[in-house]
Coordinates of C-alpha atoms and ligand atoms in Angstrom, one line a residue:
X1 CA 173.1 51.0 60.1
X2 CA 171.3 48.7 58.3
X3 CA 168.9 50.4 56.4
X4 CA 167.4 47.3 54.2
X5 CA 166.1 46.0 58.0
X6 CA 165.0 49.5 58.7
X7 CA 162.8 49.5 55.7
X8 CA 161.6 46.1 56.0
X9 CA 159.8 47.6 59.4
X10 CA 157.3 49.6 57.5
X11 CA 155.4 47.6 54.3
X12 CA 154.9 51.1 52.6
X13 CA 158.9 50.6 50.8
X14 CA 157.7 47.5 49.5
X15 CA 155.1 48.8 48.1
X16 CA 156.3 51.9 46.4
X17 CA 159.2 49.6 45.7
X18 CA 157.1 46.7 44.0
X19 CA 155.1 49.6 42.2
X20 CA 158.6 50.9 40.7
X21 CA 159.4 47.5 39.7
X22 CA 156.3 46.8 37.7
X23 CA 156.8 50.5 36.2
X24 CA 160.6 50.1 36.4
X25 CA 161.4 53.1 37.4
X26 CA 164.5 53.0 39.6
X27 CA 163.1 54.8 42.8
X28 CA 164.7 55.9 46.1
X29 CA 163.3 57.2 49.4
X30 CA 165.6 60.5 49.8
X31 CA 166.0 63.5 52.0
X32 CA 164.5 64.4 55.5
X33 CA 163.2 60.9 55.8
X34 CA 167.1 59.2 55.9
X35 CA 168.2 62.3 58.0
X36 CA 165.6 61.5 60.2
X37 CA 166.1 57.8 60.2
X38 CA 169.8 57.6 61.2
X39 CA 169.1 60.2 64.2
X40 CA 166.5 58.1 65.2
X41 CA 163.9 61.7 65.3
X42 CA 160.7 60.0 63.9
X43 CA 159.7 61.6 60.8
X44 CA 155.7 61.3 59.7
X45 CA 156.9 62.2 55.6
X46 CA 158.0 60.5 52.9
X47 CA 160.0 62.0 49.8
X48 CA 160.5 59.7 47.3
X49 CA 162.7 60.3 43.5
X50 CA 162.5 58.2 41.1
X51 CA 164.1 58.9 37.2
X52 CA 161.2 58.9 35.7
X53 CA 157.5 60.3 36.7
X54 CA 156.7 60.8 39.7
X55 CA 153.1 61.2 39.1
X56 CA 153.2 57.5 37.4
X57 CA 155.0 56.0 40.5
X58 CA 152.3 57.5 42.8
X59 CA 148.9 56.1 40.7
X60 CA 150.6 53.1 40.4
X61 CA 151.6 53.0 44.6
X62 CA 147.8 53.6 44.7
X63 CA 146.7 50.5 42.3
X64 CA 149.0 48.7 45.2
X65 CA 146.7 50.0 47.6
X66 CA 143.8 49.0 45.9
X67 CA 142.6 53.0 45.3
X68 CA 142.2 53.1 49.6
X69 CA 144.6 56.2 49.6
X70 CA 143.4 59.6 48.9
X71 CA 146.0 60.9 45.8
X72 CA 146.9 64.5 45.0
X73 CA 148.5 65.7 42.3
X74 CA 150.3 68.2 41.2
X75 CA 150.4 68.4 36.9
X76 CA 152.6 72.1 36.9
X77 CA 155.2 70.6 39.4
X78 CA 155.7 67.1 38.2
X79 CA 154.8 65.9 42.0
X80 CA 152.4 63.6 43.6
X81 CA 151.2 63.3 47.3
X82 CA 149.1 60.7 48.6
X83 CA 148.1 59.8 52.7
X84 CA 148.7 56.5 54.1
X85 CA 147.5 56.3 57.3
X86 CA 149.1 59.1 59.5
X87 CA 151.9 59.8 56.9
X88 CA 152.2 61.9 53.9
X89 CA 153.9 60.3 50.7
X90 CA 155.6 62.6 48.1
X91 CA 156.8 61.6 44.6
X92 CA 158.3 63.7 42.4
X93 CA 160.6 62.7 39.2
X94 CA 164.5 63.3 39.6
X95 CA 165.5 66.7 38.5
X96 CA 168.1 69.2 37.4
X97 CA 167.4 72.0 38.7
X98 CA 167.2 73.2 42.5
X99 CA 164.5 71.4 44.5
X100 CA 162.1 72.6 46.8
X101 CA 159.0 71.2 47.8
X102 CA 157.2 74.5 48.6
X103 CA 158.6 76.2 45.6
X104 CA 155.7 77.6 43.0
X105 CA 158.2 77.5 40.0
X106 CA 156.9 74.4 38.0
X107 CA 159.9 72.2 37.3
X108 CA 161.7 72.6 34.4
X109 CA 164.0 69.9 33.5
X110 CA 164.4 65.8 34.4
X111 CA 167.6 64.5 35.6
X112 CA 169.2 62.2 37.2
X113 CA 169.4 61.1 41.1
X114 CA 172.7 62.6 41.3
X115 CA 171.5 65.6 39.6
X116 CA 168.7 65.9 41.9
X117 CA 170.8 65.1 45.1
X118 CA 173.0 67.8 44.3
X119 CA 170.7 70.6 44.2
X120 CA 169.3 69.9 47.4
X121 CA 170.2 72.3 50.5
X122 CA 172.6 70.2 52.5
X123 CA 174.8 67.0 52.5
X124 CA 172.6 66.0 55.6
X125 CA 169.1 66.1 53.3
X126 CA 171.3 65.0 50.1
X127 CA 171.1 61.2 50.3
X128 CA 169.3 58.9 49.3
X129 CA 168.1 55.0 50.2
X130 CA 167.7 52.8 47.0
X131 CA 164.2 51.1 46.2
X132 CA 165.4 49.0 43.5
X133 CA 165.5 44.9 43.5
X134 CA 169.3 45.3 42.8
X135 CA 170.6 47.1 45.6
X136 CA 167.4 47.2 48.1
X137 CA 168.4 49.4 50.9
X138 CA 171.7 50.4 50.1
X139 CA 172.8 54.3 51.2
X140 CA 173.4 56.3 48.4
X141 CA 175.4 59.2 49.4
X142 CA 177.3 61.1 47.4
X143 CA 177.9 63.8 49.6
X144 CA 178.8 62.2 52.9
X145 CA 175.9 63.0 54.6
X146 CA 176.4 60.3 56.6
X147 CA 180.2 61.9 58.3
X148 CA 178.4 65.0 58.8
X149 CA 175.4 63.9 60.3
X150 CA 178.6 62.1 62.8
X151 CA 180.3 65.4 62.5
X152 CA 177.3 67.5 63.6
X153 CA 177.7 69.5 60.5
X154 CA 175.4 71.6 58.3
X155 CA 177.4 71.7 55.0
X156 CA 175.7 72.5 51.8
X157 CA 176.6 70.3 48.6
X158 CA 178.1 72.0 46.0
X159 CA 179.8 75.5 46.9
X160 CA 177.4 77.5 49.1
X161 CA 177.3 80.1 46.9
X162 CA 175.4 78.1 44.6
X163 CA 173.1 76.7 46.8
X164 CA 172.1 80.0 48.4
X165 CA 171.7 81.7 45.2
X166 CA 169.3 78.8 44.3
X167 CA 166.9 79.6 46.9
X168 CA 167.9 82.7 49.9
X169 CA 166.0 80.2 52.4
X170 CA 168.0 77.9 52.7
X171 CA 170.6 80.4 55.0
X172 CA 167.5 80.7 57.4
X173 CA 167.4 76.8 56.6
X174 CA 170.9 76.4 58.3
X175 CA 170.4 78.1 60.9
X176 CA 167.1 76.4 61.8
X177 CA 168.4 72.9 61.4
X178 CA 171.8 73.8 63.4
X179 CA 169.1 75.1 66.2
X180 CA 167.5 72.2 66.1
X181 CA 169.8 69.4 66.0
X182 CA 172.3 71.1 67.7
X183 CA 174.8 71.1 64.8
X184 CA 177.4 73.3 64.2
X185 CA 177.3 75.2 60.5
X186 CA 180.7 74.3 58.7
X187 CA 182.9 77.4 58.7
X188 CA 182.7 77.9 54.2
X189 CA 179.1 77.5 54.6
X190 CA 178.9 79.9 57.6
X191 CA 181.1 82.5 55.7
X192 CA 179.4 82.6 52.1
X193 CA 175.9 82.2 54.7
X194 CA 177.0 86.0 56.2
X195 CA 178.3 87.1 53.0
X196 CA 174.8 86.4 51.1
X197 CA 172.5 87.5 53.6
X198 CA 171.5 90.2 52.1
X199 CA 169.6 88.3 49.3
X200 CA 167.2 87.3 51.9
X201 CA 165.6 90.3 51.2
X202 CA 164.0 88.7 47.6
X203 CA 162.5 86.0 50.3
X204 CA 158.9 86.5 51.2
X205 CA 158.2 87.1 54.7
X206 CA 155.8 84.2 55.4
X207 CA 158.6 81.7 54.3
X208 CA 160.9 83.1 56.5
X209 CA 158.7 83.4 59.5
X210 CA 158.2 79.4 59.2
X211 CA 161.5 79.1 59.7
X212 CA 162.0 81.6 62.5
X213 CA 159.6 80.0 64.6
X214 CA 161.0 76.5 64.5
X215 CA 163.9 78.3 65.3
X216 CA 162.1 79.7 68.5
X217 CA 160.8 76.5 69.3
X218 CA 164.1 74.5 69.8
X219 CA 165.3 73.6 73.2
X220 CA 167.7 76.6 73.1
X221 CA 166.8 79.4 70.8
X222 CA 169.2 81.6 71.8
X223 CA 171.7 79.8 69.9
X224 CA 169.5 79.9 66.9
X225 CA 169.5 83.7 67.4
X226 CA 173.0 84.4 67.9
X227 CA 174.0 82.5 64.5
X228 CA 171.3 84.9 62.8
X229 CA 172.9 88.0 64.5
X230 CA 176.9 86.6 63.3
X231 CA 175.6 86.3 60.1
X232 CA 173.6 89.0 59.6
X233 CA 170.6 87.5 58.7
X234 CA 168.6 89.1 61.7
X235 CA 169.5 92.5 60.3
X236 CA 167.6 91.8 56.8
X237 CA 164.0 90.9 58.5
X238 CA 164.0 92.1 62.4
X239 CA 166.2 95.1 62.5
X240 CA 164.5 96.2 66.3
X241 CA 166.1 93.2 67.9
X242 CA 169.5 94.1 66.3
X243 CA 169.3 97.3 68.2
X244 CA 168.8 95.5 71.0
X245 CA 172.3 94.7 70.9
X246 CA 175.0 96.8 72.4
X247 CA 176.3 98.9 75.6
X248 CA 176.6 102.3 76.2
X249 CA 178.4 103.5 79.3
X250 CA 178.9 107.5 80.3
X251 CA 180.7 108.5 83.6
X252 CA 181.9 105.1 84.2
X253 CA 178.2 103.4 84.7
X254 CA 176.5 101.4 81.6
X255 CA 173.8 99.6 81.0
X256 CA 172.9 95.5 80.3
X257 CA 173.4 94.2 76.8
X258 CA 169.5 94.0 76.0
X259 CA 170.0 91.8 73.1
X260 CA 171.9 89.1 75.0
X261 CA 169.3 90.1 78.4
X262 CA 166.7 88.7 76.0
X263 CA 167.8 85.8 74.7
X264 CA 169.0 84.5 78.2
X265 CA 164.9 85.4 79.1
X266 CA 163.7 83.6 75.8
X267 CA 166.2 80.9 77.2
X268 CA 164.8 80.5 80.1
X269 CA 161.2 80.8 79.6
X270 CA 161.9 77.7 76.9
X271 CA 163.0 75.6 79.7
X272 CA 158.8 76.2 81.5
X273 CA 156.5 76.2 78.2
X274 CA 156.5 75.1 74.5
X275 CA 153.6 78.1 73.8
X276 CA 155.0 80.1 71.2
X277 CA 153.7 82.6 72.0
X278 CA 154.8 83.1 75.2
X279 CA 158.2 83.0 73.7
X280 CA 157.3 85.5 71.1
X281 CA 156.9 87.5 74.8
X282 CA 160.2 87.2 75.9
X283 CA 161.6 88.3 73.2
X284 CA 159.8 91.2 72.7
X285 CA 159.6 92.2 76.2
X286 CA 162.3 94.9 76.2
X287 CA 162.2 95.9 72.2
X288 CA 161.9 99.2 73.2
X289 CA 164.5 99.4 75.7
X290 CA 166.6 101.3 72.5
X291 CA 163.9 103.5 71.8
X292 CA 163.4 105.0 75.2
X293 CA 167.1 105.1 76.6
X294 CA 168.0 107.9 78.4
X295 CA 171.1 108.6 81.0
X296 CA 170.3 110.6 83.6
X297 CA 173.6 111.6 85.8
X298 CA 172.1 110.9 89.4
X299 CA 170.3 107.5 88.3
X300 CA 171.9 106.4 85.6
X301 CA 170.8 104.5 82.5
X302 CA 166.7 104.9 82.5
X303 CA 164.0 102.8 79.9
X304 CA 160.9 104.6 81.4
X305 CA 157.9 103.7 79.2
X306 CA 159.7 101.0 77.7
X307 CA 156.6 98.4 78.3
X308 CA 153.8 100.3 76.5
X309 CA 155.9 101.7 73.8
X310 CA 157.1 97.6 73.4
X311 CA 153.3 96.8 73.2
X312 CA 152.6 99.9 71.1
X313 CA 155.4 98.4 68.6
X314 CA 154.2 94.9 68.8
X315 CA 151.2 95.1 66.0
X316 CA 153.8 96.7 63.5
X317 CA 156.3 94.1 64.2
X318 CA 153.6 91.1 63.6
X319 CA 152.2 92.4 60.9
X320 CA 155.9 93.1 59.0
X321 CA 156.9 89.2 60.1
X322 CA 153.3 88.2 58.8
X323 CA 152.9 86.5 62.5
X324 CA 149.0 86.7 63.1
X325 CA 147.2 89.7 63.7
X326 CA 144.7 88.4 65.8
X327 CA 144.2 87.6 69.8
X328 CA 148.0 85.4 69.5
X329 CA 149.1 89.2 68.9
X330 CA 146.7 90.6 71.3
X331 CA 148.5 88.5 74.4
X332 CA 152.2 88.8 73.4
X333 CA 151.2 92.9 73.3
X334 CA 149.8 92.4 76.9
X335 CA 152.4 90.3 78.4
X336 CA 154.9 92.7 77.2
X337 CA 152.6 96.0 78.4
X338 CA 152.4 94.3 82.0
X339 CA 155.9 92.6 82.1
X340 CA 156.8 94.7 85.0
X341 CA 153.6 94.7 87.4
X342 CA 154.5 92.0 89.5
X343 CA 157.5 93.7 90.6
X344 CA 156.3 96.3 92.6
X345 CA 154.1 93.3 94.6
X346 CA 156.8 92.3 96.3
X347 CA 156.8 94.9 98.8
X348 CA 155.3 93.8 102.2
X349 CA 153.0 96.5 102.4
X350 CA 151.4 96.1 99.3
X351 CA 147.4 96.4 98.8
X352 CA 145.0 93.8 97.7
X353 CA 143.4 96.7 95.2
X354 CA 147.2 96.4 93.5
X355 CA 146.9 92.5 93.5
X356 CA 143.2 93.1 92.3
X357 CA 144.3 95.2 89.2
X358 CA 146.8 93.3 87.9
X359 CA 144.6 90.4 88.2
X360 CA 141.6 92.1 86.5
X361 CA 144.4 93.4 83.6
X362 CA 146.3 89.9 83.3
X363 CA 143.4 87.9 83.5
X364 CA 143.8 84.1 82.6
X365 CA 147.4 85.1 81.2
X366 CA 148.2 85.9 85.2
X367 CA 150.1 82.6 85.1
X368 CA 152.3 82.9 81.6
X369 CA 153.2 86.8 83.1
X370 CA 154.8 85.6 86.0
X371 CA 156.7 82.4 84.1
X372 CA 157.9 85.7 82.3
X373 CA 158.7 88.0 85.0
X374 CA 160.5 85.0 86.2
X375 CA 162.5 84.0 83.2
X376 CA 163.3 88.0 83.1
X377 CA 165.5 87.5 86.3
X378 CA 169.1 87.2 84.5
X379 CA 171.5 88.5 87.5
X380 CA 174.9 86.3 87.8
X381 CA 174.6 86.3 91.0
X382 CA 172.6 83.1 92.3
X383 CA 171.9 84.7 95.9
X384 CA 170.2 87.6 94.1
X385 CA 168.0 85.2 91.5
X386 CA 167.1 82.9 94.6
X387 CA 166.0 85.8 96.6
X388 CA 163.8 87.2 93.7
X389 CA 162.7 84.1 92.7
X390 CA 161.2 83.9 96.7
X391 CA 160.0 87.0 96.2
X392 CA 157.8 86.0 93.4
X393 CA 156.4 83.1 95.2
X394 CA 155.0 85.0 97.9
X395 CA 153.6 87.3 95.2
X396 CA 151.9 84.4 93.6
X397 CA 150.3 83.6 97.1
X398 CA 149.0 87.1 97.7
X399 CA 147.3 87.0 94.3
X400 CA 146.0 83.7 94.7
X401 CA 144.5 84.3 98.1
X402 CA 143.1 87.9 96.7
X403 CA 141.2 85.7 93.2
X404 CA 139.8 83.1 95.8
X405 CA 138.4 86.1 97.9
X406 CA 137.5 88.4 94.5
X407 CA 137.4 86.5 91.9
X408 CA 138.3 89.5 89.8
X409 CA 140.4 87.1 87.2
X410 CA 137.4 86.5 84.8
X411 CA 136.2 89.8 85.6
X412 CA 132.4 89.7 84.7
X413 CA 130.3 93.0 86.2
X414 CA 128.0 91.8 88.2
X415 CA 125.2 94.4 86.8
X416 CA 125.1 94.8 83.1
X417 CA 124.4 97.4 80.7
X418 CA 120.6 95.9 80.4
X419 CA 120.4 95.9 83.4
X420 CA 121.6 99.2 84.7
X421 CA 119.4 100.7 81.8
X422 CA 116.0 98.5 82.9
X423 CA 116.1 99.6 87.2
X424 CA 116.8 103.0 85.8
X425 CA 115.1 103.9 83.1
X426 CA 117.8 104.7 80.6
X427 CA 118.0 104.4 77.0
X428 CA 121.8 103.1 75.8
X429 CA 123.9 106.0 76.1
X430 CA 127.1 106.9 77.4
X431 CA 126.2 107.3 81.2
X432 CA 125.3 103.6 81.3
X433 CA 129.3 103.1 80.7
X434 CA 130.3 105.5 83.6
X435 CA 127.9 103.9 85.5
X436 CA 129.3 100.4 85.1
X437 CA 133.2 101.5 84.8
X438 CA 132.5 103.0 88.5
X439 CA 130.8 99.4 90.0
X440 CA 133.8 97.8 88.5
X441 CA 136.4 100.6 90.1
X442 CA 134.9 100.4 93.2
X443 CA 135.6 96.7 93.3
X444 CA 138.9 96.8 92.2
X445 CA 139.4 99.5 94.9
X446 CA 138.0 97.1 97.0
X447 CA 135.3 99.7 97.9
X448 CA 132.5 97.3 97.6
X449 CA 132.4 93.3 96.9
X450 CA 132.0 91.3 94.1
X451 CA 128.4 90.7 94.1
X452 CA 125.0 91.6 92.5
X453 CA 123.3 92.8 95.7
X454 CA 126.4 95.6 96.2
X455 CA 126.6 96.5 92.9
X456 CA 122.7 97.3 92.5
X457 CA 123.4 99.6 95.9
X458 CA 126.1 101.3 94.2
X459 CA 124.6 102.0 91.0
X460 CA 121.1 103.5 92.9
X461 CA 123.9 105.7 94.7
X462 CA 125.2 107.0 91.8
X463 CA 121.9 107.1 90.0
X464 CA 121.2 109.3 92.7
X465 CA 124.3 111.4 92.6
X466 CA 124.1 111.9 89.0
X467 CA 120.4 113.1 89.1
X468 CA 119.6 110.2 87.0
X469 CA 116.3 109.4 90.2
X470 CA 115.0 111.5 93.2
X471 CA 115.9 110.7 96.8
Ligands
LIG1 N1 164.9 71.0 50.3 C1 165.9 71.8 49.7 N2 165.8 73.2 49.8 C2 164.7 73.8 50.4 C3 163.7 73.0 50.9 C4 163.8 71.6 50.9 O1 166.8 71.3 49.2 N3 164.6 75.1 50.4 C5 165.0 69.6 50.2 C6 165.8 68.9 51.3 O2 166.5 67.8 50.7 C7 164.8 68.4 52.3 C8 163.7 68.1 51.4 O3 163.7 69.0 50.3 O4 165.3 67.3 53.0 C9 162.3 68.2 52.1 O5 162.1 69.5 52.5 P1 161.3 69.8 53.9 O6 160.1 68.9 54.0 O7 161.1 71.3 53.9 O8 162.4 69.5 55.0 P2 162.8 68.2 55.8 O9 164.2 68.0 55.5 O10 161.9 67.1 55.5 O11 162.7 68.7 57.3 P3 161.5 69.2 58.1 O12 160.4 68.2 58.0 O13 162.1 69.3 59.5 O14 161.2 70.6 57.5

């Protein structure tokens, strides 16, 4: 590759490269940025070293810009950021000691490139592009980043042990970019990886929940997944999907691995959305599948309950991971609560007050339930996904012929509470709740329809029934 051309496509290297000069500070562009480059991934940020100060190199990059670029800096961690257009510029001086951006240790001492390129977390992020007039765009690369980025490997540096111990991330780090690039981790790391996990524990949660996710959103997470279970890095911060993991048999008849059962669903629900969220649903779905197993000699293996005890888990579980509390919570806890609705719906004889309900109870998430119910159809036998994936279609139909009809989706009672109190005469108290949770039962039941005029007959009905007016 030739990098010098490379560079010469964006005018920001000469820049931070004149800027250098007139400072003479030898400067490179290093880490994510080169990674990024020879993989051809576009990459919006910019990390550049230089022996020196950082913080110089970046007010005089903006004196290049004539002061147009906003310019942060950072006194207690020797680093500078400043936007250019779309892109966010970091400089930072060379240093000794391990480096990470996010870290809130302020640095402690200057070295030199090689110094700094060393403690970084893996050949791949460890080289660097040279800035300076005498060797413009030359790789620096002093790790072969370069033959494992060919390779496919995730290799740290300097013996793993080392950078592990420098910062517990970085295993989590492995793992996510082996997920996403689709690299294998070299075996040394790997082993030293599974025998360190356990020092993920000193790792605060949030950091490692950044990580998890952009495991979870790669193309295939489950492979992401089943490097954390190998090496044990799972067990330290999500212990309920470890359980997962396992099969019991008694008279001959045993159940499903669950743990591999969900990542096949979070598998295959990747391939239909990149929501999150809807991910974090899949694999939740079954967490309580350990919690509620029971064998029972005529039936078998039995997980009744295991959807609202998996909802009922759900807050504890977001709030340990520090995932959000709020309605992103709220819909993973219903998807996994209703995960097995639709199944029932299948049957020819089913009722439009069944449809109706699960309508009413999905509500706009109708849609993301049944990608899930989908994606939770993991048989090996192609006839038998075929025929419940048919299955599901038609249920989709019913429910979609029963919203035109009911329009129960967006559920809004057609009377309210001001209104109920107004025609009778009724101050806010508890009857005007049983008054409207009957309207809204009857029209689930399919006892009256959707519409003002019914609704008003209904509640004078009760009214009446209850004493509430005189006949
Ligand atoms: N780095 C490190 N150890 C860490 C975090 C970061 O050594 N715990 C180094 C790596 O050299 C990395 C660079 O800092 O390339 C920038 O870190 P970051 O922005 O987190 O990662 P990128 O490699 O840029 O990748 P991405 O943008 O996908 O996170």
């Amino acid at each position: 590759m030739n990098f010098k051309k490379e560079l010469e496509q964006n005018e920001l290297f000469e820049k931070v490269a004149s800027a250098a000069k007139k400072l003479n500070l030898e400067t490179f562009v290093v880490g994510g940025f080169v990674r990024d480059l020879v993989l051809g991934r576009p990459s919006k940020d910019l990390d550049f070293t230089c022996v020196g100060s950082g913080i110089a190199l970046a007010e005089e990059v903006v004196r290049q810009f004539d002061y147009h670029v906003p310019l942060s800096v950072f006194k207690n961690f020797g680093t500078a950021m400043l936007k250019v257009g779309e892109s966010e510029l970091e400089f930072v001086g060379a240093r000794k000691e391990s480096y990470r951006s996010e870290s809130r240790k302020p640095i402690v001492e200057d070295g030199s490139l090689l110094e700094d390129l060393e403690r970084r977390d893996f050949t791949i992020n460890s080289m660097a592009i040279s800035l300076n007039s005498e060797n413009y765009g030359e790789l620096l690369d002093p790790f072969n980043g370069m033959g494992d980025l060919q390779k496919k490997i995730i290799k740290t540096p300097l013996n793993p042990e080392v950078t592990f111990s420098d910062d517990p991330l970085r295993m989590m780090r492995a793992v996510r970019f082996a997920s996403q690039l689709e690299f294998d981790i070299d075996p040394d790391t790997f082993f030293a990886l599974a025998q360190y996990a356990h020092r993920l524990r000193i790792v605060s949660a949030e950091r490692i929940i950044v990580e998890l996710n952009k495991i979870i959103l790669t193309k295939k997470p489950s492979y992401g997944f089943k490097l954390l279970f190998a090496g044990k890095l799972l067990h330290e911060f999500f212990p309920e999907m470890v359980e997962l993991q396992g099969v019991d048999s008694v008279d001959d008849k045993s159940h499903k691995d669950n743990f591999y059962h969900t990542l096949q669903v979070l598998d295959n629900v990747s391939q239909v959305t990149d929501n999150l969220w809807l991910r974090w649903a899949a694999i939740m779905h079954d967490i309580a599948k350990p919690a509620t197993k029971r064998f029972n000699a005529k039936v078998g293996w039995t997980f009744h309950g295991h959807e609202d005890k998996g909802a009922r888990m759900t807050p504890a579980i977001f709030k340990r991971l520090k995932l959000p509390m709020d309605e992103r919570m709220r819909y993973v806890q219903k998807l996994v609560r209703l995960h097995l609705r639709p199944i029932p719906l299948v049957k020819d004889e089913v009722t439009d007050s069944a449809l109706r309900r699960l309508l009413f109870d999905a509500g706009d998430d109708i849609d993301d339930l049944m990608k899930l119910c989908r994606a939770d159809i993991t048989s090996k036998n192609d006839k038998k996904v075929k025929r419940f994936l048919e299955n599901f279609d038609k249920v989709e139909q019913k429910l979609r012929e029963v919203e035109e009809k009911d329009h129960v989706r967006n559920f809004q009672p057609p009377i309210s509470g001001e209104e109920i109190m107004e025609a009778l005469g009724l101050e806010p108290s508890k009857i005007v709740g049983e008054i409207k949770e009957e309207i809204k039962e009857a029209i689930l039941e399919g006892k009256i329809q959707n519409n003002p005029e019914e609704a008003r007959r209904l509640m004078l009905q009760l009214a009446k029934a209850k004493g509430l007016v005189n006949s």
